[in-house]
JSON list of C-alpha atoms in Angstrom, two decimals:
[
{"chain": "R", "resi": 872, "resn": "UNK", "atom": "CA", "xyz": [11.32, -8.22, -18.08]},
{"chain": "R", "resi": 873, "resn": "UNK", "atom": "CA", "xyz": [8.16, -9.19, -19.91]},
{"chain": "R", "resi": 874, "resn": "UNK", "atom": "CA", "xyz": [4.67, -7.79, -18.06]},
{"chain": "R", "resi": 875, "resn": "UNK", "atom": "CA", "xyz": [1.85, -9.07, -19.25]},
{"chain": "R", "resi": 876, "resn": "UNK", "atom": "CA", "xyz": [-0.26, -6.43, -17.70]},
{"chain": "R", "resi": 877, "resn": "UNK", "atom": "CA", "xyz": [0.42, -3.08, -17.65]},
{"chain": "R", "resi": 878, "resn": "UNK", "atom": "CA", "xyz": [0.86, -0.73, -14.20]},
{"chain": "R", "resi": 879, "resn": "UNK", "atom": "CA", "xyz": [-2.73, -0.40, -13.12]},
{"chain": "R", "resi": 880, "resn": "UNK", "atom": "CA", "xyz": [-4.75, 2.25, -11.22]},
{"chain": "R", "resi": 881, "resn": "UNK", "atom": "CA", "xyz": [-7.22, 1.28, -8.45]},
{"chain": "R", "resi": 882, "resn": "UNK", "atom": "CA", "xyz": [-9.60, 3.61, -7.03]},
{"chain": "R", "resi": 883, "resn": "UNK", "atom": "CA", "xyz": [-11.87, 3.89, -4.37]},
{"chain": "R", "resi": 884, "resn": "UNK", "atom": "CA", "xyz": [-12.12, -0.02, -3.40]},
{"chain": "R", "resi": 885, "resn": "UNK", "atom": "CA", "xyz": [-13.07, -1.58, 0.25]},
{"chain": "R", "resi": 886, "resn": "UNK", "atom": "CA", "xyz": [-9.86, -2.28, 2.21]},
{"chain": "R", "resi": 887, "resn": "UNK", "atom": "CA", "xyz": [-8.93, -3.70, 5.31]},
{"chain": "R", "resi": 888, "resn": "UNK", "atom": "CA", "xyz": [-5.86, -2.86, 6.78]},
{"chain": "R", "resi": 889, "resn": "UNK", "atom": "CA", "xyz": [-3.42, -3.30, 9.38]},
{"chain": "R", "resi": 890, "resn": "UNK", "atom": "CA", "xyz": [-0.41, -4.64, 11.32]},
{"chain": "R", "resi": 891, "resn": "UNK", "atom": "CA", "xyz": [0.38, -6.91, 14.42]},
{"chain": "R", "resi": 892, "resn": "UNK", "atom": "CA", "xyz": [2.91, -8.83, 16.43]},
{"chain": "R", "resi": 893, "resn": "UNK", "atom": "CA", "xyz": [3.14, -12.18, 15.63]},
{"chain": "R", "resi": 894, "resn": "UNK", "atom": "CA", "xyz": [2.86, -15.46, 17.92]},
{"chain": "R", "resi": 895, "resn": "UNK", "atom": "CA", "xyz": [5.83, -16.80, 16.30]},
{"chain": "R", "resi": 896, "resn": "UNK", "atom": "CA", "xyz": [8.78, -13.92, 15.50]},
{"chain": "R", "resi": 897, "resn": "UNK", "atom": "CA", "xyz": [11.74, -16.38, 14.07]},
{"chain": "R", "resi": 898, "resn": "UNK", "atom": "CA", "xyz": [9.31, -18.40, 11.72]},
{"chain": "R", "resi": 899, "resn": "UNK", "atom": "CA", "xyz": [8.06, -14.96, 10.33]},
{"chain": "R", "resi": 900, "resn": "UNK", "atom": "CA", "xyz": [11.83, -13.96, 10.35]},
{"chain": "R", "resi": 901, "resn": "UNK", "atom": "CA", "xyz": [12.15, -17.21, 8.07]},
{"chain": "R", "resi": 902, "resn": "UNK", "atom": "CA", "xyz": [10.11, -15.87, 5.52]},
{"chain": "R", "resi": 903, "resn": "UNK", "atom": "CA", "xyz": [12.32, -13.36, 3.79]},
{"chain": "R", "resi": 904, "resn": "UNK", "atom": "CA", "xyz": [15.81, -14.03, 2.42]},
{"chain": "R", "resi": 905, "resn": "UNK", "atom": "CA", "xyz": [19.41, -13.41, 3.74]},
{"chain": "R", "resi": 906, "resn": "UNK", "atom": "CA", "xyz": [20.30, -9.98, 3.77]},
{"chain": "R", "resi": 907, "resn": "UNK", "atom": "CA", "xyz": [16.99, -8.42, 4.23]},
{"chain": "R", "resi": 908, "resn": "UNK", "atom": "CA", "xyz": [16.52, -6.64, 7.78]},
{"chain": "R", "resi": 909, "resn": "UNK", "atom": "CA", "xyz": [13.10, -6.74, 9.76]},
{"chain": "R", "resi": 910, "resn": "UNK", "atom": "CA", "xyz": [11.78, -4.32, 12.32]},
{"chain": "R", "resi": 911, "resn": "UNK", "atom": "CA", "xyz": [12.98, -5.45, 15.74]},
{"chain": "R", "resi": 912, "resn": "UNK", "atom": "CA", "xyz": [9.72, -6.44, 16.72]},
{"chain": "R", "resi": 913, "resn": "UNK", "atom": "CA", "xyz": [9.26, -8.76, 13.30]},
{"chain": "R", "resi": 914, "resn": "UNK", "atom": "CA", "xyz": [5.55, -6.99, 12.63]},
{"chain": "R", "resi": 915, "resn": "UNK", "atom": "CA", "xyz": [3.19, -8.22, 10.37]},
{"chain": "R", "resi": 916, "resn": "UNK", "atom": "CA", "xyz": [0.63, -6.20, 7.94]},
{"chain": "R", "resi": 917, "resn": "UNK", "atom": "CA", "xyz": [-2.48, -7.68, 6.13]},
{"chain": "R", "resi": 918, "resn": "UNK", "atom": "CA", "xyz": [-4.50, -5.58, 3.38]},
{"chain": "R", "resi": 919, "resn": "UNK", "atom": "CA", "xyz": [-7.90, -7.42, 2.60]},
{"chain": "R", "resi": 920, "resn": "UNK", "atom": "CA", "xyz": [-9.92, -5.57, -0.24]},
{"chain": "R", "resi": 921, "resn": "UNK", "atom": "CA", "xyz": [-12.37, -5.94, -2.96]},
{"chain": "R", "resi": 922, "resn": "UNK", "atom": "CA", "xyz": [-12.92, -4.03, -6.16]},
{"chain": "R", "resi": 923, "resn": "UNK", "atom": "CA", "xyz": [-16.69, -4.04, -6.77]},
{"chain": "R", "resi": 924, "resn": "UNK", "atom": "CA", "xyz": [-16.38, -3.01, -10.11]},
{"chain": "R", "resi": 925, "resn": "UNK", "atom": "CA", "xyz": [-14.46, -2.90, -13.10]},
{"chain": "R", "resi": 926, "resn": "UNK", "atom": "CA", "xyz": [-14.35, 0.64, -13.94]},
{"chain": "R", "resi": 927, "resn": "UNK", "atom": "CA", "xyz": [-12.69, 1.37, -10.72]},
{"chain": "R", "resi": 928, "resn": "UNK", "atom": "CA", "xyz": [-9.49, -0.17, -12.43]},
{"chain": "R", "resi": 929, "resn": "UNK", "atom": "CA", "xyz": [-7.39, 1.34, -15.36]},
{"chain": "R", "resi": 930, "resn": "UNK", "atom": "CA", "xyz": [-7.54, -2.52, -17.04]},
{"chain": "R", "resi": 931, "resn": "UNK", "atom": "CA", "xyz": [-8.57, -4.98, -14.35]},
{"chain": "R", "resi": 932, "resn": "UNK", "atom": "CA", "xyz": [-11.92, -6.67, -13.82]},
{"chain": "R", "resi": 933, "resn": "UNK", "atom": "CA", "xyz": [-13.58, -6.81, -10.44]},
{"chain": "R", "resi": 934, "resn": "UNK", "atom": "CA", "xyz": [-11.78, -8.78, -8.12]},
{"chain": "R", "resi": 935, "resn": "UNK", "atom": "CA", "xyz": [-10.59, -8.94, -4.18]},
{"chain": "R", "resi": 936, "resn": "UNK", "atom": "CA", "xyz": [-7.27, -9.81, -2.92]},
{"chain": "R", "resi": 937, "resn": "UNK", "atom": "CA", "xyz": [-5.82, -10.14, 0.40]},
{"chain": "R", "resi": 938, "resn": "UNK", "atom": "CA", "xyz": [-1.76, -9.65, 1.18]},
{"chain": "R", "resi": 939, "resn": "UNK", "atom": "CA", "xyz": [0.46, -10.16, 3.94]},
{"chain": "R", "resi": 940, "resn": "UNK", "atom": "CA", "xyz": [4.20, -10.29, 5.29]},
{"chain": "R", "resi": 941, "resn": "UNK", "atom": "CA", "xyz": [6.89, -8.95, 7.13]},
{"chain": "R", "resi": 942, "resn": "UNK", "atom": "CA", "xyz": [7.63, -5.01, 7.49]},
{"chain": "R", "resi": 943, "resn": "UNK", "atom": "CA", "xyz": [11.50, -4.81, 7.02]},
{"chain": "R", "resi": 944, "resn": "UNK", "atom": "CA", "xyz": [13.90, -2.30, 7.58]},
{"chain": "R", "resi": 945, "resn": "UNK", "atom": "CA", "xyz": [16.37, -1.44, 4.89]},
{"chain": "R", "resi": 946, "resn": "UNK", "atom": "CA", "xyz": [19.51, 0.80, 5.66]},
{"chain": "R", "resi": 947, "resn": "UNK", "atom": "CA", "xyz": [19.12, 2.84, 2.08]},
{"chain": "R", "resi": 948, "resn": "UNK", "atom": "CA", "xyz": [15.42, 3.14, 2.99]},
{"chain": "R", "resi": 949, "resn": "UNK", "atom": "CA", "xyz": [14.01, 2.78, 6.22]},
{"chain": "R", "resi": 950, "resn": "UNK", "atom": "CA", "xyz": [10.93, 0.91, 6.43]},
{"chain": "R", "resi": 951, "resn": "UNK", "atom": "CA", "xyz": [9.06, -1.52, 3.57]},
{"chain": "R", "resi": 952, "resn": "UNK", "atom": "CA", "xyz": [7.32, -4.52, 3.09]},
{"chain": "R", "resi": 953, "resn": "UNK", "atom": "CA", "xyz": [7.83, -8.07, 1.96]},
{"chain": "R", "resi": 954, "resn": "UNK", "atom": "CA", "xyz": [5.14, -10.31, 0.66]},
{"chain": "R", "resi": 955, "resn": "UNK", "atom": "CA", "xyz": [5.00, -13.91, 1.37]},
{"chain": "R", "resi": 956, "resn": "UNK", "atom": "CA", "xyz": [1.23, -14.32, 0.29]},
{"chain": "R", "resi": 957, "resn": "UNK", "atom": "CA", "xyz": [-0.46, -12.57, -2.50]},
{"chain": "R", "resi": 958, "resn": "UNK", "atom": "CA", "xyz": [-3.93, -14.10, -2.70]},
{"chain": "R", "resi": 959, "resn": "UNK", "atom": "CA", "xyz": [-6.37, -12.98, -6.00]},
{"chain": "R", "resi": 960, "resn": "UNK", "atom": "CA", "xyz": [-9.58, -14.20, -7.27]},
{"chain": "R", "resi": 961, "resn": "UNK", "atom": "CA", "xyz": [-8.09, -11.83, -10.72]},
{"chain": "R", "resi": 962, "resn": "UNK", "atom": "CA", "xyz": [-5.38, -13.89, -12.88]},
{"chain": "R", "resi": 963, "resn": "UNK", "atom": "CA", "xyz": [-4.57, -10.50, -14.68]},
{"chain": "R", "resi": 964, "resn": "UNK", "atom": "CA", "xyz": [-3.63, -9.45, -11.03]},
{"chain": "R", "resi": 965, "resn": "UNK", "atom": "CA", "xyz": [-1.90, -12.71, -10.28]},
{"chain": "R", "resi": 966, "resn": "UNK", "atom": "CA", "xyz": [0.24, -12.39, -13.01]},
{"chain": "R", "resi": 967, "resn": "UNK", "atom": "CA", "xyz": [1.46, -8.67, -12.41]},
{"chain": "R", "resi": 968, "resn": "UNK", "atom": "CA", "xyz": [2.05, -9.73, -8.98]},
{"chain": "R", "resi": 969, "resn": "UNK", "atom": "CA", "xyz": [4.08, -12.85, -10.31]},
{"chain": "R", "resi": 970, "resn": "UNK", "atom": "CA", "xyz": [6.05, -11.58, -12.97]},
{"chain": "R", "resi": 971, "resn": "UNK", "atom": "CA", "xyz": [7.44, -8.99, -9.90]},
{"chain": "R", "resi": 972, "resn": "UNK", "atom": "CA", "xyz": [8.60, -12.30, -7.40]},
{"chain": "R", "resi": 973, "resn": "UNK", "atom": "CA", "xyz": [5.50, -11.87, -5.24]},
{"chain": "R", "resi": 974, "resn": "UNK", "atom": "CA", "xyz": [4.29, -15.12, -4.15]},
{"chain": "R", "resi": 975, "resn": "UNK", "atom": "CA", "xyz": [0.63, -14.53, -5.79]},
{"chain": "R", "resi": 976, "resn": "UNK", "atom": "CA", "xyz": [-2.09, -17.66, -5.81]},
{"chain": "R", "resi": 977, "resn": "UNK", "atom": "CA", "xyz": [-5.05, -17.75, -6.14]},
{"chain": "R", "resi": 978, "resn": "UNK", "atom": "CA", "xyz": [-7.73, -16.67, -3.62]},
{"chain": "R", "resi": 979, "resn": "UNK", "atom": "CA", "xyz": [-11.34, -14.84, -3.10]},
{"chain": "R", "resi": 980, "resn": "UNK", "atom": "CA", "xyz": [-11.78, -12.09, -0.06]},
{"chain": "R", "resi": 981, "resn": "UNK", "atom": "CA", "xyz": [-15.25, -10.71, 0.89]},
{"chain": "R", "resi": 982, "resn": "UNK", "atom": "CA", "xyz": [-16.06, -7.88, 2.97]},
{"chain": "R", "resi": 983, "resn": "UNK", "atom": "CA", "xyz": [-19.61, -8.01, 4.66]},
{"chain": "R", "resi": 984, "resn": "UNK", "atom": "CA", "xyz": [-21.00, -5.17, 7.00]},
{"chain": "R", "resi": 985, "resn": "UNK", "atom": "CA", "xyz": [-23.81, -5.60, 8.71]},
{"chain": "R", "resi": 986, "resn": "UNK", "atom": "CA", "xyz": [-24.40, -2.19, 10.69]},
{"chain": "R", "resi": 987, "resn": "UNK", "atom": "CA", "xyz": [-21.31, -1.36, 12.52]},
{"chain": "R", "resi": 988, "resn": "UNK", "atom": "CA", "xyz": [-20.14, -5.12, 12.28]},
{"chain": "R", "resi": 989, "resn": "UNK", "atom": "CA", "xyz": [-17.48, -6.17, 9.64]},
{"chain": "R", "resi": 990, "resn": "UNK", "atom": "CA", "xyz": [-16.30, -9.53, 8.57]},
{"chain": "R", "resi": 991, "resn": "UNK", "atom": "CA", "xyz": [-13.41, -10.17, 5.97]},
{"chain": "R", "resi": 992, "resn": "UNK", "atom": "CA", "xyz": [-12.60, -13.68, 4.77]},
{"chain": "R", "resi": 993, "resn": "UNK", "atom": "CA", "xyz": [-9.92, -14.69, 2.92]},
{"chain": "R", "resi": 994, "resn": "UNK", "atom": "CA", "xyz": [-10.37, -18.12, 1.03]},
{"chain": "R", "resi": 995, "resn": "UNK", "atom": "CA", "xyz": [-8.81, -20.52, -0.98]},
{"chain": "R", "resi": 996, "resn": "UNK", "atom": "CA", "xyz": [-10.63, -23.33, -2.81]},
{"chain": "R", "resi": 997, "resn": "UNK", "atom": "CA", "xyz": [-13.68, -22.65, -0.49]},
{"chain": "R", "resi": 998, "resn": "UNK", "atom": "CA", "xyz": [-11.95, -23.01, 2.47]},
{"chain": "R", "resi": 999, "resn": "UNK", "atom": "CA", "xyz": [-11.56, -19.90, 4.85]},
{"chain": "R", "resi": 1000, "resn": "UNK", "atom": "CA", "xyz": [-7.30, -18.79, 5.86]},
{"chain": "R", "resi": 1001, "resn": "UNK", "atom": "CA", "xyz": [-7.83, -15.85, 7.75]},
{"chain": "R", "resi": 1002, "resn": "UNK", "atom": "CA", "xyz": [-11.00, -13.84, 9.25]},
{"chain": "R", "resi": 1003, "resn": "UNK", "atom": "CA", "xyz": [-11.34, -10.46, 10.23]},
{"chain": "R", "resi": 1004, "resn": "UNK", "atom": "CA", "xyz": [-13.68, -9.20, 12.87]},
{"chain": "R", "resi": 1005, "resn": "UNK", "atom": "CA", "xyz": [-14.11, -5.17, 13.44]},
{"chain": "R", "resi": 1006, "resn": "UNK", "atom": "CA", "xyz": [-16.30, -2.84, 14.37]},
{"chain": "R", "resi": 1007, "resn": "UNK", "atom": "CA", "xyz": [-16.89, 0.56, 12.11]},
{"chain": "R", "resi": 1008, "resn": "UNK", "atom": "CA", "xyz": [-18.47, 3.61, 12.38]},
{"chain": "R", "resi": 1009, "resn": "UNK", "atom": "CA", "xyz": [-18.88, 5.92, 8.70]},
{"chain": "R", "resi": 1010, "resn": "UNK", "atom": "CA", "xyz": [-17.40, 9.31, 9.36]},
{"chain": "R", "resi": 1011, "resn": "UNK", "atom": "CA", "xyz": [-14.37, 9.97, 7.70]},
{"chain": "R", "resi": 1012, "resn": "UNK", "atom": "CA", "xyz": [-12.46, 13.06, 9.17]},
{"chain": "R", "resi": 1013, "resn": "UNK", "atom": "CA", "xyz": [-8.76, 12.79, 7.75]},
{"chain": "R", "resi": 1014, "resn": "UNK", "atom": "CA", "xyz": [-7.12, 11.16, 4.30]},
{"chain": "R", "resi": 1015, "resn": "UNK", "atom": "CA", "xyz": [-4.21, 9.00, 3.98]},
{"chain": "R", "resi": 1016, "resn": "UNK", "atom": "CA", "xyz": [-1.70, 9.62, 1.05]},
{"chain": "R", "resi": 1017, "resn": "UNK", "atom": "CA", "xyz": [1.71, 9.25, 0.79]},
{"chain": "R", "resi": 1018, "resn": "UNK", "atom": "CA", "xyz": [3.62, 6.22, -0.68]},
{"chain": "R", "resi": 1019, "resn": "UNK", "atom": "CA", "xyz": [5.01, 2.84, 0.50]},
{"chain": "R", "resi": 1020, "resn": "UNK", "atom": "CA", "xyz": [7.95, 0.82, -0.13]},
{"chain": "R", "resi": 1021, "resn": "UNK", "atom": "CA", "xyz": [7.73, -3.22, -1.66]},
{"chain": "R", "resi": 1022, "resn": "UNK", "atom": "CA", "xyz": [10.51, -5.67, -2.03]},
{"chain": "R", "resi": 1023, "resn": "UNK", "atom": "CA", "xyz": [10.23, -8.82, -4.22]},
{"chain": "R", "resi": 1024, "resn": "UNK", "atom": "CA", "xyz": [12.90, -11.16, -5.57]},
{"chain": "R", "resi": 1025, "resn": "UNK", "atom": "CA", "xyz": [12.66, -12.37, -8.79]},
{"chain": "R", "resi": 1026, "resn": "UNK", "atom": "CA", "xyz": [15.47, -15.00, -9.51]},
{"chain": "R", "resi": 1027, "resn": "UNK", "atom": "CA", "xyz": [18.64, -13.82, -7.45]},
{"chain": "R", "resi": 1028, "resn": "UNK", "atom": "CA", "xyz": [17.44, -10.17, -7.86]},
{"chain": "R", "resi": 1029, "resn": "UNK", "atom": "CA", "xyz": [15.58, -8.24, -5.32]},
{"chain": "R", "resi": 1030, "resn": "UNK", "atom": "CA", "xyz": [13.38, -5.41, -6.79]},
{"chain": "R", "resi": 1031, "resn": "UNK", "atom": "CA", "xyz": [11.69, -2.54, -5.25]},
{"chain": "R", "resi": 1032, "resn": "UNK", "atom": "CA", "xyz": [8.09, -0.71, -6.24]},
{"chain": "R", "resi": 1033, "resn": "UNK", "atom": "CA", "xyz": [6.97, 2.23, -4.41]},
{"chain": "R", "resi": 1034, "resn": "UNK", "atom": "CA", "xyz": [3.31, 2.56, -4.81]},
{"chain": "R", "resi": 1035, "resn": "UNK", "atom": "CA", "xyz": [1.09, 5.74, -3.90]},
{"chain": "R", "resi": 1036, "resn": "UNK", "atom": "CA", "xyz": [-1.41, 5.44, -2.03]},
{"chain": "R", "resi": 1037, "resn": "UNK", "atom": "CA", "xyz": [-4.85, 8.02, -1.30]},
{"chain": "R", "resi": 1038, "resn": "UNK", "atom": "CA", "xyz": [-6.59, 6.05, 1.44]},
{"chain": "R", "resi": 1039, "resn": "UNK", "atom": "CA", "xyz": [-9.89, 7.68, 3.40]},
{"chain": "R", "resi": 1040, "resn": "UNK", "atom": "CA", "xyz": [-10.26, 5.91, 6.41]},
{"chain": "R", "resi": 1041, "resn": "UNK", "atom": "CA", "xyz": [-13.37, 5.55, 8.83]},
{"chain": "R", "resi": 1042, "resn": "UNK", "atom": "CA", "xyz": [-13.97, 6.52, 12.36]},
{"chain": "R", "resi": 1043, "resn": "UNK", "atom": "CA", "xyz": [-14.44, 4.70, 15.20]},
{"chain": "R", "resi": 1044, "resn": "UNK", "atom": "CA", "xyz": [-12.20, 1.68, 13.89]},
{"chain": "R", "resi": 1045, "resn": "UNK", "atom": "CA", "xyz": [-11.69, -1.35, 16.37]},
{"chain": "R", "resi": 1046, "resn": "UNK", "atom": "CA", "xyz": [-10.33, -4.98, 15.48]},
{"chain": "R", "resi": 1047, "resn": "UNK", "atom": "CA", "xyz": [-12.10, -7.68, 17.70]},
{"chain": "R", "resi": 1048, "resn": "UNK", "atom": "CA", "xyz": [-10.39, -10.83, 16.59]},
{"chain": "R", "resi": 1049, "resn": "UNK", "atom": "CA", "xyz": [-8.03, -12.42, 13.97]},
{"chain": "R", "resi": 1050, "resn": "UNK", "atom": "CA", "xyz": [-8.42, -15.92, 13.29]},
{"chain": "R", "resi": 1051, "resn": "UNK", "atom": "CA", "xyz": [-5.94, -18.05, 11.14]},
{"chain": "R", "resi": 1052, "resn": "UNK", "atom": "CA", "xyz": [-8.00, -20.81, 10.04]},
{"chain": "R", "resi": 1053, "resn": "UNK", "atom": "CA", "xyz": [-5.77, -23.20, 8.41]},
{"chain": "R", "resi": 1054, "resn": "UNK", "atom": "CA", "xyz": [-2.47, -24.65, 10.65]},
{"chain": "R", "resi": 1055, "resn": "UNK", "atom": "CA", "xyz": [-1.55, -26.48, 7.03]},
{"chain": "R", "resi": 1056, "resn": "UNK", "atom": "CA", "xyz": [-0.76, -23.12, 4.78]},
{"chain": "R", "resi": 1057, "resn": "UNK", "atom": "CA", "xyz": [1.87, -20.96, 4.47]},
{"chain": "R", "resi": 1058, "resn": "UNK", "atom": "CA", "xyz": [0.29, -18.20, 5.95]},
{"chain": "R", "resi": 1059, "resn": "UNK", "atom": "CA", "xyz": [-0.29, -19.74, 9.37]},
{"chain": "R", "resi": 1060, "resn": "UNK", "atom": "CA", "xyz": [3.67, -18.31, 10.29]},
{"chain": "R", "resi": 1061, "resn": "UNK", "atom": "CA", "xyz": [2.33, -14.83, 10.36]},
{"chain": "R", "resi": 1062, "resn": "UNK", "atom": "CA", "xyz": [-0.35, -15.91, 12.65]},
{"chain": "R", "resi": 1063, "resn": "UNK", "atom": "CA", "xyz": [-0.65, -12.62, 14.97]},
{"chain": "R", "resi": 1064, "resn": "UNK", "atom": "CA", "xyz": [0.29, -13.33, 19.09]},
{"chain": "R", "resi": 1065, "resn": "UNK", "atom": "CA", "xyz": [-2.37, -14.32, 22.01]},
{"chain": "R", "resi": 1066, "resn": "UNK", "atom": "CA", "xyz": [-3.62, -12.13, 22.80]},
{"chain": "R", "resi": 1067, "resn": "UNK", "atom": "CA", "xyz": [-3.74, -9.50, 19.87]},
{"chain": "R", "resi": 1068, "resn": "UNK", "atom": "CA", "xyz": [-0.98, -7.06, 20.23]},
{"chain": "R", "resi": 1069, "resn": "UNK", "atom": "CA", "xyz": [-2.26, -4.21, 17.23]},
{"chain": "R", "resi": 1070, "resn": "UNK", "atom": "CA", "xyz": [0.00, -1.64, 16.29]},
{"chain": "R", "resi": 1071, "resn": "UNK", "atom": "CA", "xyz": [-1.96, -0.28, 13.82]},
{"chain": "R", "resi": 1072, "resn": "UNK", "atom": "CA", "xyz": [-4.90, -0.14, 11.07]},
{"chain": "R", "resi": 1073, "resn": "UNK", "atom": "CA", "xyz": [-8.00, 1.37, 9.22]},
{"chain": "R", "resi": 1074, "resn": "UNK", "atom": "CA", "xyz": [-11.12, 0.18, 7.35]},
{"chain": "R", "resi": 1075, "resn": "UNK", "atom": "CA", "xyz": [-11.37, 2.73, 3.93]},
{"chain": "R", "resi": 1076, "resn": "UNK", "atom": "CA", "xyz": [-14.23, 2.03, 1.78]},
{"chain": "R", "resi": 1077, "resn": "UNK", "atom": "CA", "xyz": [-12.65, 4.51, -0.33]},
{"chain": "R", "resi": 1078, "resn": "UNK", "atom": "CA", "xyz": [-9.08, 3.21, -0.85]},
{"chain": "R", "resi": 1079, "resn": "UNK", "atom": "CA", "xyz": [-6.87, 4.20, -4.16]},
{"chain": "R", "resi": 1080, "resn": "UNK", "atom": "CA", "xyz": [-3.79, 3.21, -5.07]},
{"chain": "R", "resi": 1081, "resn": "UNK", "atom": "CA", "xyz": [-1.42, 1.89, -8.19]},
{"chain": "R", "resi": 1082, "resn": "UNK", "atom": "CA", "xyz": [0.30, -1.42, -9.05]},
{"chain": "R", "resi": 1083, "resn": "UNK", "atom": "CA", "xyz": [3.21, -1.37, -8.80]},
{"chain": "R", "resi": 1084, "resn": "UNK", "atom": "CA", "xyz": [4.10, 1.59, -8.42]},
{"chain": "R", "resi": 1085, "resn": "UNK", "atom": "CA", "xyz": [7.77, 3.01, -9.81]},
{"chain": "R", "resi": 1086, "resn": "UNK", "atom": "CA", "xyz": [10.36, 0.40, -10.21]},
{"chain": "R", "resi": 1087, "resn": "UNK", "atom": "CA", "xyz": [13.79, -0.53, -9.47]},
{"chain": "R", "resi": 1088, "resn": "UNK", "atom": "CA", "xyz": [15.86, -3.09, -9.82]},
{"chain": "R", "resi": 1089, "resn": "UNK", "atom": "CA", "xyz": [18.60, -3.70, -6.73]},
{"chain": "R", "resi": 1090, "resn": "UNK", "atom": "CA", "xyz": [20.78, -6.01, -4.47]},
{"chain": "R", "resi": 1091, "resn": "UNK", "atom": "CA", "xyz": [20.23, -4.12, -1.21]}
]
């Protein structure tokens, strides 16, 4: 398999991140293949970040990216995810994601905080997909770390990364609203339910992690 980047190291970027219930639990069921088991409850996750700077990447430029999809749950396993967007403003990252089977396009996230306010927007040309209300505090007390589970196909092969993670979240942490913007794209299937039904999530401005992680190739 031909990579036209090599595995990359991210450190301490801005990320959003966190999972819901979704309004619509058989079209987000649609989105992964036969053979692939969801949670019961068909939960969603969304990671918004941005890399401010080059030198926080082993290779990379700056860029931001925002990612979303079903959490499944696999027999050999237990629980890991399943892309159905992968949104860069990077091409280098595009591509890593795309020579994997994620479904990677282009995109541009920002991250603006305005006291204890915080807005992330997820775009494509120009126009806004998904936005991200919270409200932050800036004490951290306790780090993340550990490792989690992706599953891509690539042709009629499903492959699995397992990427680490070091991830030092902020305190208080409160979502106020998810909006999905655009009723015409893909991503509107993961839309979350009305009301919100959270389950989980954390705003780290100092988030680290690798891409892709360790490897393997399997039918599952």
């Amino acid at each position: 398999m031909s990579q036209p980047v090599p595995p990359q190291l991210v450190v301490h970027c801005r990320m959003l991140h966190f999972g819901w219930l979704p309004a619509d639990p058989e079209a987000v069921a649609a989105t992964v293949p036969p053979g692939l088991r969801l949670r019961d409850d068909r939960r969603v996750f969304l990671q918004q970040y941005v890399v401010d700077d080059a030198v926080q990447t082993s290779g990379l430029d700056s860029y931001s990216a925002t990612g979303l999809g079903p959490e499944l749950d696999l027999p050999d396993s237990g629980a890991a995810r399943w892309y159905t967007q992968h949104l860069s403003s990077s091409p280098l990252a595009q591509a890593q994601a795309a020579v994997r089977g994620v479904p990677a396009g282009a995109g541009r996230t920002t991250i603006e905080i305005t006291g204890q306010a915080l807005v992330a927007v997820a775009e494509v040309d120009g126009a806004a997909l998904i936005r991200t209300t919270a409200r932050i505090g800036r004490q951290v007390t306790r780090v993340y770390r550990g490792h989690t589970r992706y599953v891509s196909r690539l042709g009629d092969r499903l492959t699995g990364a397992c990427c680490p993670y070091v991830f030092e979240p902020v305190t208080p942490f409160e979502i106020e609203s998810v909006e999905f913007l655009a009723p015409d794209h893909p991503v509107f299937a993961l839309r979350p339910a009305n009301p919100l039904e959270l389950l989980w999530g954390f705003y780290s401005p100092r988030s680290s992690f690798a891409l892709p992680g360790s490897e393997g190739w399997s039918r599952y």
